CSV table of C-alpha atoms and ligand atoms in Angstrom, one decimal:
chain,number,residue,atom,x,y,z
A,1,UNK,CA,147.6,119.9,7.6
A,2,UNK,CA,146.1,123.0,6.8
A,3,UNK,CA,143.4,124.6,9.0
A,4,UNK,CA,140.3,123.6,6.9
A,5,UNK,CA,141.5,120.0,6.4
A,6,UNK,CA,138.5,117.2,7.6
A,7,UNK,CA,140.5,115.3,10.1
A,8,UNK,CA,139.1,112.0,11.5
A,9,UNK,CA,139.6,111.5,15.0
A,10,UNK,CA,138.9,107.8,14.9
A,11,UNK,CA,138.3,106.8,19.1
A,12,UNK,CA,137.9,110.8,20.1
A,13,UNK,CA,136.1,109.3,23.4
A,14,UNK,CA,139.4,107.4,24.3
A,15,UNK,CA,142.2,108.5,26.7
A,16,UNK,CA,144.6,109.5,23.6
A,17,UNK,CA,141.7,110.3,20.9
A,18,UNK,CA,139.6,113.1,23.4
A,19,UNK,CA,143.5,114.2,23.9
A,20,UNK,CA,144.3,114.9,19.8
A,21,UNK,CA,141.0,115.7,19.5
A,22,UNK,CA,141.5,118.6,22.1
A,23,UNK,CA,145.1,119.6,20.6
A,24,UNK,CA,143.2,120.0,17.2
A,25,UNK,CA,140.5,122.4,18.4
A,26,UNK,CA,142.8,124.6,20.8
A,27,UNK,CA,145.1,125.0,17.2
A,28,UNK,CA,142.0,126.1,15.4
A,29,UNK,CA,141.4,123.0,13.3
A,30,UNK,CA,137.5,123.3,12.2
A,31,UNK,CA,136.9,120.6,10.2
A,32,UNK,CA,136.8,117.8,12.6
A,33,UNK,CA,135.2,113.9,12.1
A,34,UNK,CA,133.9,112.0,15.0
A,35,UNK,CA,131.9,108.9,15.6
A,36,UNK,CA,131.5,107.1,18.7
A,37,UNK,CA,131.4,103.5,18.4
A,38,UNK,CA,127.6,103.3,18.9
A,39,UNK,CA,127.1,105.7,15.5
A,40,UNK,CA,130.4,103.7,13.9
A,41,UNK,CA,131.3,100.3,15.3
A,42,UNK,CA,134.9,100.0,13.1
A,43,UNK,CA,135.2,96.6,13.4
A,44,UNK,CA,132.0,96.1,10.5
A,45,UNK,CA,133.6,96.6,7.4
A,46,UNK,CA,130.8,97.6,5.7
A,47,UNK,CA,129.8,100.5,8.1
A,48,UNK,CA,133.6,101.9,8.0
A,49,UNK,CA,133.8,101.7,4.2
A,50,UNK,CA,130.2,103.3,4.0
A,51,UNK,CA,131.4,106.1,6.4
A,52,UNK,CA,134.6,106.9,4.5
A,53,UNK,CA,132.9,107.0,1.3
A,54,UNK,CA,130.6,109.4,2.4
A,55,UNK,CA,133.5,111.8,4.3
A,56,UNK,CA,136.0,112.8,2.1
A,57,UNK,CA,138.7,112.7,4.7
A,58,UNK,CA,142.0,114.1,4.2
A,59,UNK,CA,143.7,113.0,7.8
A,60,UNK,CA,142.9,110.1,10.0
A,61,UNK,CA,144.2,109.8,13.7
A,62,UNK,CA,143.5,106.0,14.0
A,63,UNK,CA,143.4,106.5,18.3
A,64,UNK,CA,140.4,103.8,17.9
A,65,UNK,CA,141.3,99.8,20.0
A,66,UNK,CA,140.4,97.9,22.7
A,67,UNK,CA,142.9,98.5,25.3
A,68,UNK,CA,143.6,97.9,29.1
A,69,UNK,CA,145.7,97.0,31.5
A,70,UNK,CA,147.8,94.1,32.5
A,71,UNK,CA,144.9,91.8,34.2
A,72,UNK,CA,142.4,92.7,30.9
A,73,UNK,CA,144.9,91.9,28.5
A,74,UNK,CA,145.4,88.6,30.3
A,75,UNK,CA,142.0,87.7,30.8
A,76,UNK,CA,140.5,88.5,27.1
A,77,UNK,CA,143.5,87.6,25.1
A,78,UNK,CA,141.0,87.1,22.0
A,79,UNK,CA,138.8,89.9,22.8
A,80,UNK,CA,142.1,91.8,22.3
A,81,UNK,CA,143.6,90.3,19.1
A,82,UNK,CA,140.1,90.4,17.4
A,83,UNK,CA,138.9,93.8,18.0
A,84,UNK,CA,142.1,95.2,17.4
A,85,UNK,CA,142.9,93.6,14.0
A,86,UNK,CA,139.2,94.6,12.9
A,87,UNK,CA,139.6,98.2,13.7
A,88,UNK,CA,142.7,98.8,12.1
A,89,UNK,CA,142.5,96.5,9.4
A,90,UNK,CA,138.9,98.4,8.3
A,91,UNK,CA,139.7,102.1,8.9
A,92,UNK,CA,143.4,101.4,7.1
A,93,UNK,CA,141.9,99.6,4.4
A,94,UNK,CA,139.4,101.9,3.9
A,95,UNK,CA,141.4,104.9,4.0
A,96,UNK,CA,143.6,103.7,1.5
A,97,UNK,CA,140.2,103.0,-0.9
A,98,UNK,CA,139.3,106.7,-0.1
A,99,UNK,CA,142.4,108.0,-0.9
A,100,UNK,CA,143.0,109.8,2.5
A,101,UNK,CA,146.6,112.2,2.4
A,102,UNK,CA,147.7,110.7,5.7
A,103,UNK,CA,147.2,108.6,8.0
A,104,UNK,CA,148.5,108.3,12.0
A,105,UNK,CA,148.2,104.5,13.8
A,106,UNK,CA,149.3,104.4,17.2
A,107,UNK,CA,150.7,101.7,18.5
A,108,UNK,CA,152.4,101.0,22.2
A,109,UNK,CA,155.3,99.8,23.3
A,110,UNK,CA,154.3,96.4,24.6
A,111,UNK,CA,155.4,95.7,20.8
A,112,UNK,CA,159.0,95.5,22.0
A,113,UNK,CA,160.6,91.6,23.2
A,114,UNK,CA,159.9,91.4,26.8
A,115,UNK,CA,163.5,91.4,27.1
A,116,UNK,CA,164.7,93.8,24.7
A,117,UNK,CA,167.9,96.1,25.9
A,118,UNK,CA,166.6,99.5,27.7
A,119,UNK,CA,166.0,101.8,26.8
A,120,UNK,CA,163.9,100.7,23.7
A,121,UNK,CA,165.4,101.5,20.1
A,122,UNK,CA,162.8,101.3,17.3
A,123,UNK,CA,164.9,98.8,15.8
A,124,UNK,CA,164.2,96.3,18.3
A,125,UNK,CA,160.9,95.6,17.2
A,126,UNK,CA,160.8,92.0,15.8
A,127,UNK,CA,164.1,90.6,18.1
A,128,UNK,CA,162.8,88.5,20.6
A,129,UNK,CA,159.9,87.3,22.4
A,130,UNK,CA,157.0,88.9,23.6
A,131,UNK,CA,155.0,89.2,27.1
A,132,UNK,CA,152.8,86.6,27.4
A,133,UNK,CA,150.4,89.0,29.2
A,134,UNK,CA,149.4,91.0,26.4
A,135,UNK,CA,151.0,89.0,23.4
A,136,UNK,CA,147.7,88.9,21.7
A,137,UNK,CA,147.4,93.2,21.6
A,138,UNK,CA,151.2,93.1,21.0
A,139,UNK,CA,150.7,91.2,17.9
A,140,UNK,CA,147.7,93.2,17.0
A,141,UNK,CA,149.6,96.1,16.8
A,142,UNK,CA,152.3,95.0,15.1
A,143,UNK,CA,149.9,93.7,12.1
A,144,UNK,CA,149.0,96.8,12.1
A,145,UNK,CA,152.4,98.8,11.7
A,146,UNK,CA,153.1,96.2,9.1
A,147,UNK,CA,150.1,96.7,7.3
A,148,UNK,CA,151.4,100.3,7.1
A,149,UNK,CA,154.3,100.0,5.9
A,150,UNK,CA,153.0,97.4,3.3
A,151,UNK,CA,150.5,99.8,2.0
A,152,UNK,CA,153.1,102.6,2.0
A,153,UNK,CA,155.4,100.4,-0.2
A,154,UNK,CA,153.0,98.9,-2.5
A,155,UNK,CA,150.6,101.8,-2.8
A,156,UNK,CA,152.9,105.0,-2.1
A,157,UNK,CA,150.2,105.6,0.6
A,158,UNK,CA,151.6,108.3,3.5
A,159,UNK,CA,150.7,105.6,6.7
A,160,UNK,CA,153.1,106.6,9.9
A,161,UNK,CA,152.7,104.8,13.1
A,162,UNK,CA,154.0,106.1,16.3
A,163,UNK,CA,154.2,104.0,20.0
A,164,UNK,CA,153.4,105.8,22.6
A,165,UNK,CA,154.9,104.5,26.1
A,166,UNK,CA,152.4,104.1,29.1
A,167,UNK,CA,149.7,106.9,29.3
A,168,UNK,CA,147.5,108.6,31.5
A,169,UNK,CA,145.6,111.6,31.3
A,170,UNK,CA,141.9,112.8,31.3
A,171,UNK,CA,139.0,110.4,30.0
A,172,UNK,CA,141.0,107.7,31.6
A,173,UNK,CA,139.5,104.2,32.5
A,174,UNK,CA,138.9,104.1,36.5
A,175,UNK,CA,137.9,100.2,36.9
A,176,UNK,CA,139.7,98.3,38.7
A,177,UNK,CA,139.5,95.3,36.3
A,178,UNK,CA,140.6,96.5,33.5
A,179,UNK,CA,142.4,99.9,34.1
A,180,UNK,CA,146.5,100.5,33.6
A,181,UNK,CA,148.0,101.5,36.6
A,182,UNK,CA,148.1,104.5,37.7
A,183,UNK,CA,144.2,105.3,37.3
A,184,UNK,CA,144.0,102.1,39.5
A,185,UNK,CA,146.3,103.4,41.9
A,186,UNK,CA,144.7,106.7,42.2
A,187,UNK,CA,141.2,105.1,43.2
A,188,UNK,CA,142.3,102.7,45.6
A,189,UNK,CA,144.5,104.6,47.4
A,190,UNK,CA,141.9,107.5,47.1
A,191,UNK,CA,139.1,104.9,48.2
A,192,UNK,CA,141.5,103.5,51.1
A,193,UNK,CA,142.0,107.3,52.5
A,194,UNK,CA,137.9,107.7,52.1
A,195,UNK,CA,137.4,105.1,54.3
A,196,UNK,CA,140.0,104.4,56.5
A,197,UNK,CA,141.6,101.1,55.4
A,198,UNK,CA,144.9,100.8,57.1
A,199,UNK,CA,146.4,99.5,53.9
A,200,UNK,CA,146.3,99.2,49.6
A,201,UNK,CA,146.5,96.1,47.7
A,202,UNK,CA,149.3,96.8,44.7
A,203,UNK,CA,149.6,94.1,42.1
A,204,UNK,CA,152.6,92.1,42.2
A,205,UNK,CA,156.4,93.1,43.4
A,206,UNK,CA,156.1,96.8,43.1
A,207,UNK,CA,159.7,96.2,41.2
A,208,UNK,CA,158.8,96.7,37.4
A,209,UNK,CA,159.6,99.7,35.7
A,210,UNK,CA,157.2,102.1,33.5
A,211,UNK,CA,157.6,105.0,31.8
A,212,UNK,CA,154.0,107.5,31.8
A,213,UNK,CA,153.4,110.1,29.2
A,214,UNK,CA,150.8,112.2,29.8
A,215,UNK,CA,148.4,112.3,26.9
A,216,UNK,CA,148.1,115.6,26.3
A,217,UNK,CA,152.2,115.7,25.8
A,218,UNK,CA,151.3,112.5,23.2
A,219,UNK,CA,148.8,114.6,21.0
A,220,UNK,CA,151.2,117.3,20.6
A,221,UNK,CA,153.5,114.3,19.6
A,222,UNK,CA,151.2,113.3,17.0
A,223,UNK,CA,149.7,116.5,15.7
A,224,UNK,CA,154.0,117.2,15.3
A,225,UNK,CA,154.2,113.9,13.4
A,226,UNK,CA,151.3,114.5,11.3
A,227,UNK,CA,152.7,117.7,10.4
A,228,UNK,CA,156.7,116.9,10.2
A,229,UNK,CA,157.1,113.1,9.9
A,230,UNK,CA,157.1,111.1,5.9
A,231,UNK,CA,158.7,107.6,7.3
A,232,UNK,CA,157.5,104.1,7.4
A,233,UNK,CA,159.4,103.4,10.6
A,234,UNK,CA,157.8,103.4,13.7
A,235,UNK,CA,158.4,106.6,16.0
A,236,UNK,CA,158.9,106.3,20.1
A,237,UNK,CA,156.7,109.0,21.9
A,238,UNK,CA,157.8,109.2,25.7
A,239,UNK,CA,159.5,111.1,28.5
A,240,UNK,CA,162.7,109.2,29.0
A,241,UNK,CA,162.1,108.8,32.3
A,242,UNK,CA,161.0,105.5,34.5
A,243,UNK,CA,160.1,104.9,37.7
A,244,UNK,CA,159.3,101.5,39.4
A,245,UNK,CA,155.7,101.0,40.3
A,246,UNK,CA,156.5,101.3,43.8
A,247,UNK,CA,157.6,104.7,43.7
A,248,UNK,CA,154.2,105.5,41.6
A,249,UNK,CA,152.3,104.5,44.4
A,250,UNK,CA,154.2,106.3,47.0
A,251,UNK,CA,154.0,109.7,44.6
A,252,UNK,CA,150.2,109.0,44.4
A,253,UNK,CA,150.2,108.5,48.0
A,254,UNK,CA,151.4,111.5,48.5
A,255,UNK,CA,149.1,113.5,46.2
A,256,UNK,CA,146.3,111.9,47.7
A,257,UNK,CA,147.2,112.7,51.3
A,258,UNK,CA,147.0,109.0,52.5
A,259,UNK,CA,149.6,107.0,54.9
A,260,UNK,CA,148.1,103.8,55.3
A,261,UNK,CA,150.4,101.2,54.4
A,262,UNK,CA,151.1,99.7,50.7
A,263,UNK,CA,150.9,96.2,50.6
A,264,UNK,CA,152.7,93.8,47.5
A,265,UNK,CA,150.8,91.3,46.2
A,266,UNK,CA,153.1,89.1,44.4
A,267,UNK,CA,150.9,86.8,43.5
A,268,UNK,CA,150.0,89.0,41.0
A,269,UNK,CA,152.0,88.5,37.5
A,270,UNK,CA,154.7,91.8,37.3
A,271,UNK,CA,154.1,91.8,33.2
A,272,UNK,CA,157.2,93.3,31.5
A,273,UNK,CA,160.6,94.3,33.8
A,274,UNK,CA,161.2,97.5,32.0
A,275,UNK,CA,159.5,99.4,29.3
A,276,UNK,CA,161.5,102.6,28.6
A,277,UNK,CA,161.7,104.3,25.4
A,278,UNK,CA,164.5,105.5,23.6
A,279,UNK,CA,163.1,109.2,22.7
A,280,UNK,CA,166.4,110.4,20.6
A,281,UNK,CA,164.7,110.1,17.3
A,282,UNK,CA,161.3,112.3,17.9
A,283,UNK,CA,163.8,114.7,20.2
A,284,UNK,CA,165.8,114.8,16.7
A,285,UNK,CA,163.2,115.7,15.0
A,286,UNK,CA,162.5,118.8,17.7
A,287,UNK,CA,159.7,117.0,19.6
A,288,UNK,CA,160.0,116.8,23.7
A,289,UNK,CA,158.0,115.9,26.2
A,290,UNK,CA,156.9,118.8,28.8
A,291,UNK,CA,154.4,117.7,31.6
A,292,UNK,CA,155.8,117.0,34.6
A,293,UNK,CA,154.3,113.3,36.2
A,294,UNK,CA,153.9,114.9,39.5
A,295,UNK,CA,152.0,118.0,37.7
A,296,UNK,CA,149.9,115.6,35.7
A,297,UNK,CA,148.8,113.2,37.8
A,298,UNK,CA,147.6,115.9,40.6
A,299,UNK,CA,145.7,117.1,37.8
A,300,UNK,CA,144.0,114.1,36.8
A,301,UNK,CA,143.1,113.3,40.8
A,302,UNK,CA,141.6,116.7,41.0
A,303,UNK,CA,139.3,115.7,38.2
A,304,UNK,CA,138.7,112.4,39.5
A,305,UNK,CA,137.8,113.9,42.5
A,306,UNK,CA,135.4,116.1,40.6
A,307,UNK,CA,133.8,113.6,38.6
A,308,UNK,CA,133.0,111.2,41.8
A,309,UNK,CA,131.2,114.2,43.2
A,310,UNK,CA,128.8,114.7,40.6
A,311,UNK,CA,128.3,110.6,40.5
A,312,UNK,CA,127.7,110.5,44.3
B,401,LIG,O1,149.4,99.5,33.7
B,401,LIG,P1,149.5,98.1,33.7
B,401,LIG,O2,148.2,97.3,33.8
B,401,LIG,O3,150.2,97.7,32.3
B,401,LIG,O4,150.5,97.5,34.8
B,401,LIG,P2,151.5,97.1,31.7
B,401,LIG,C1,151.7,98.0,35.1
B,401,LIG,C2,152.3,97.4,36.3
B,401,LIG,O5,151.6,97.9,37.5
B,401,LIG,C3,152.2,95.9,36.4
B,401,LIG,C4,151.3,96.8,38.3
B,401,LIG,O6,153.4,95.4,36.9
B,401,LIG,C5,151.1,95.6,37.3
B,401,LIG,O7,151.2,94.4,38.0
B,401,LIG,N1,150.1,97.1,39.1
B,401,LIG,C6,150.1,97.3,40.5
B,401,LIG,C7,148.8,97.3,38.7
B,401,LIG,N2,148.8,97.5,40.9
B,401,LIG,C8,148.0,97.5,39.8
B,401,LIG,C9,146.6,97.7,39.6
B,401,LIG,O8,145.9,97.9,40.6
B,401,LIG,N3,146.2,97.7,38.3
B,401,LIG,C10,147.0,97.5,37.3
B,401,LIG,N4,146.5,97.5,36.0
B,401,LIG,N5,148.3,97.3,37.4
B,401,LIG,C11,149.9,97.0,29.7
B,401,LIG,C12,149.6,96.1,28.6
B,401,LIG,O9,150.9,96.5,30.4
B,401,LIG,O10,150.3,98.3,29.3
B,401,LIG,C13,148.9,96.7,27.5
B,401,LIG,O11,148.9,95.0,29.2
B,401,LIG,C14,149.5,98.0,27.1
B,401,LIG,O12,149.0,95.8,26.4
B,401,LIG,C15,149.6,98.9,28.3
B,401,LIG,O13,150.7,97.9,26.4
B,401,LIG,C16,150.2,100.2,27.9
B,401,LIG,O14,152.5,98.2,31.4
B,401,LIG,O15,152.0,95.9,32.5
């Protein structure tokens, strides 16, 4: 991508899209597209192929979906699958219409069997069944990796898709309904310390384990990508690196300064046992990692701490 290329950041308010969106500005990229969904709501056809006809984009970061954590998933199953195969299905289609160079669709790594061998090989995708949690997004994502690599083998388009392991960052979601975990964890324990509760609900055994990238390490993944990667296949983005959800709440606990007591709730379903990435081919390639998960998650309390003080 050179310089004065017009890049579409397509969900620049998200977690990972106000994260590549960022990257692209601090690397002096000037030409930059945004809508937010009230100016653009991808999942109308006609409004996305209007807007790309209008554009003249060269690069699209597709960053827009519906996403949340493990009790949202479960709860709006359809919500999920709907929304999700809109999105992608319009700005990929419509990309390929306006004859865009490339294009970047994220994807996650709840793709993966719920079972698959750790840590996760691209090649596993496809071997074995899903988590029921979030089959629906799952599946969502996988149309739309396939719908890549369709278009890239009947239209010689230049589609990649890259999965990204658990992230966290800046701009993340803070409710407690529909949050991934560590944001959650963060506020209640933070809450908990604010007003003297003795102890923190965590969902379920505290036993699975997750990998978290921090999002600013996963635009610097992508830009890299964009800039270095031709293939179909899907690309891992993560650290390499797991801990169990236990040990997340006792590093947050620390960070926040709290010693009230954490309580298991394992009533609560656990999701996926492990979801670790295999990183060797993007570390191949010369791409790694770099923020620490104790550097980045003090950082994103001391925002958090920030933003409650100008909402109080
Ligand atoms: O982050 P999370 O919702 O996503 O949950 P998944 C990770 C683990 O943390 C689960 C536990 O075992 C949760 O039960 N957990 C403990 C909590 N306390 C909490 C809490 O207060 N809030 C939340 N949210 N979890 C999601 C998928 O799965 O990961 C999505 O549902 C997507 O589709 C995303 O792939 C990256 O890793 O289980």
């Amino acid at each position: 991508m050179d310089l004065q290329a017009r890049i579409y950041v397509a969900g620049h308010r998200g977690l990972v899209g106000s994260a590549i969106l960022r990257a692209l500005q601090n690397r002096g990229y000037t030409n930059l597209v945004t809508r937010s969904s009230s100016e653009l709501d991808l999942r109308d056809r006609d409004a996305v192929f209007q807007f790309f006809g209008e554009q003249d984009i060269d690069y699209v970061f597709l960053a827009a979906a519906k996403v949340g954590g493990i009790r949202a998933n479960n709860e709006f199953p359809a919500d999920f699958i709907r929304d999700n195969l809109l999105i992608q299905t319009n700005v990929i289609d419509a990309a390929f219409q306006s004859q865009v160079r490339k294009l970047l669709f994220l994807g996650s790594t709840c793709i993966y069997p719920k079972y698959a061998p750790q840590p996760l090989k691209e090649e596993y995708l496809l071997t074995g069944e899903l988590e029921p949690t979030n089959a629906p997004y799952a599946i969502a994502k996988i149309a739309g990796i396939t719908m890549c690599q369709s278009y890239n083998r009947q239209y010689g388009t230049r589609f990649i898709s890259a999965m990204p392991t658990n992230m966290y960052g800046p701009n993340d979601n803070f409710d407690l309904n529909t949050s991934h975990v560590l944001p959650a964890l963060l506020r209640k324990i933070h809450e908990a310390k604010q007003s003297g509760s003795p102890f923190v609900e965590i969902w379920g055994t505290g036993a699975p384990l997750r990998e978290f990238l921090h999002a600013d390490d996963l635009a610097d993944a992508c830009l890299f990508l964009m800039n270095n990667y031709e293939d179909s296949e899907i690309v891992n983005v993560g650290v390499g690196e797991d801990i169990s959800i236990k040990q997340l709440a006792e590093l947050i606990q620390s960070i926040v300064e709290y010693d009230g007591e954490l309580r298991f709730n394992s009533s609560i379903p656990d999701g996926t046992p492990r979801k670790l990435v295999d990183v060797s081919k993007i570390q191949s390639m010369g791409w790694k990692a770099s923020i620490p998960l104790d550097a980045g998650i003090r950082a994103v309390y001391n925002e958090y701490c920030k933003q409650i003080e100008i909402t109080i």
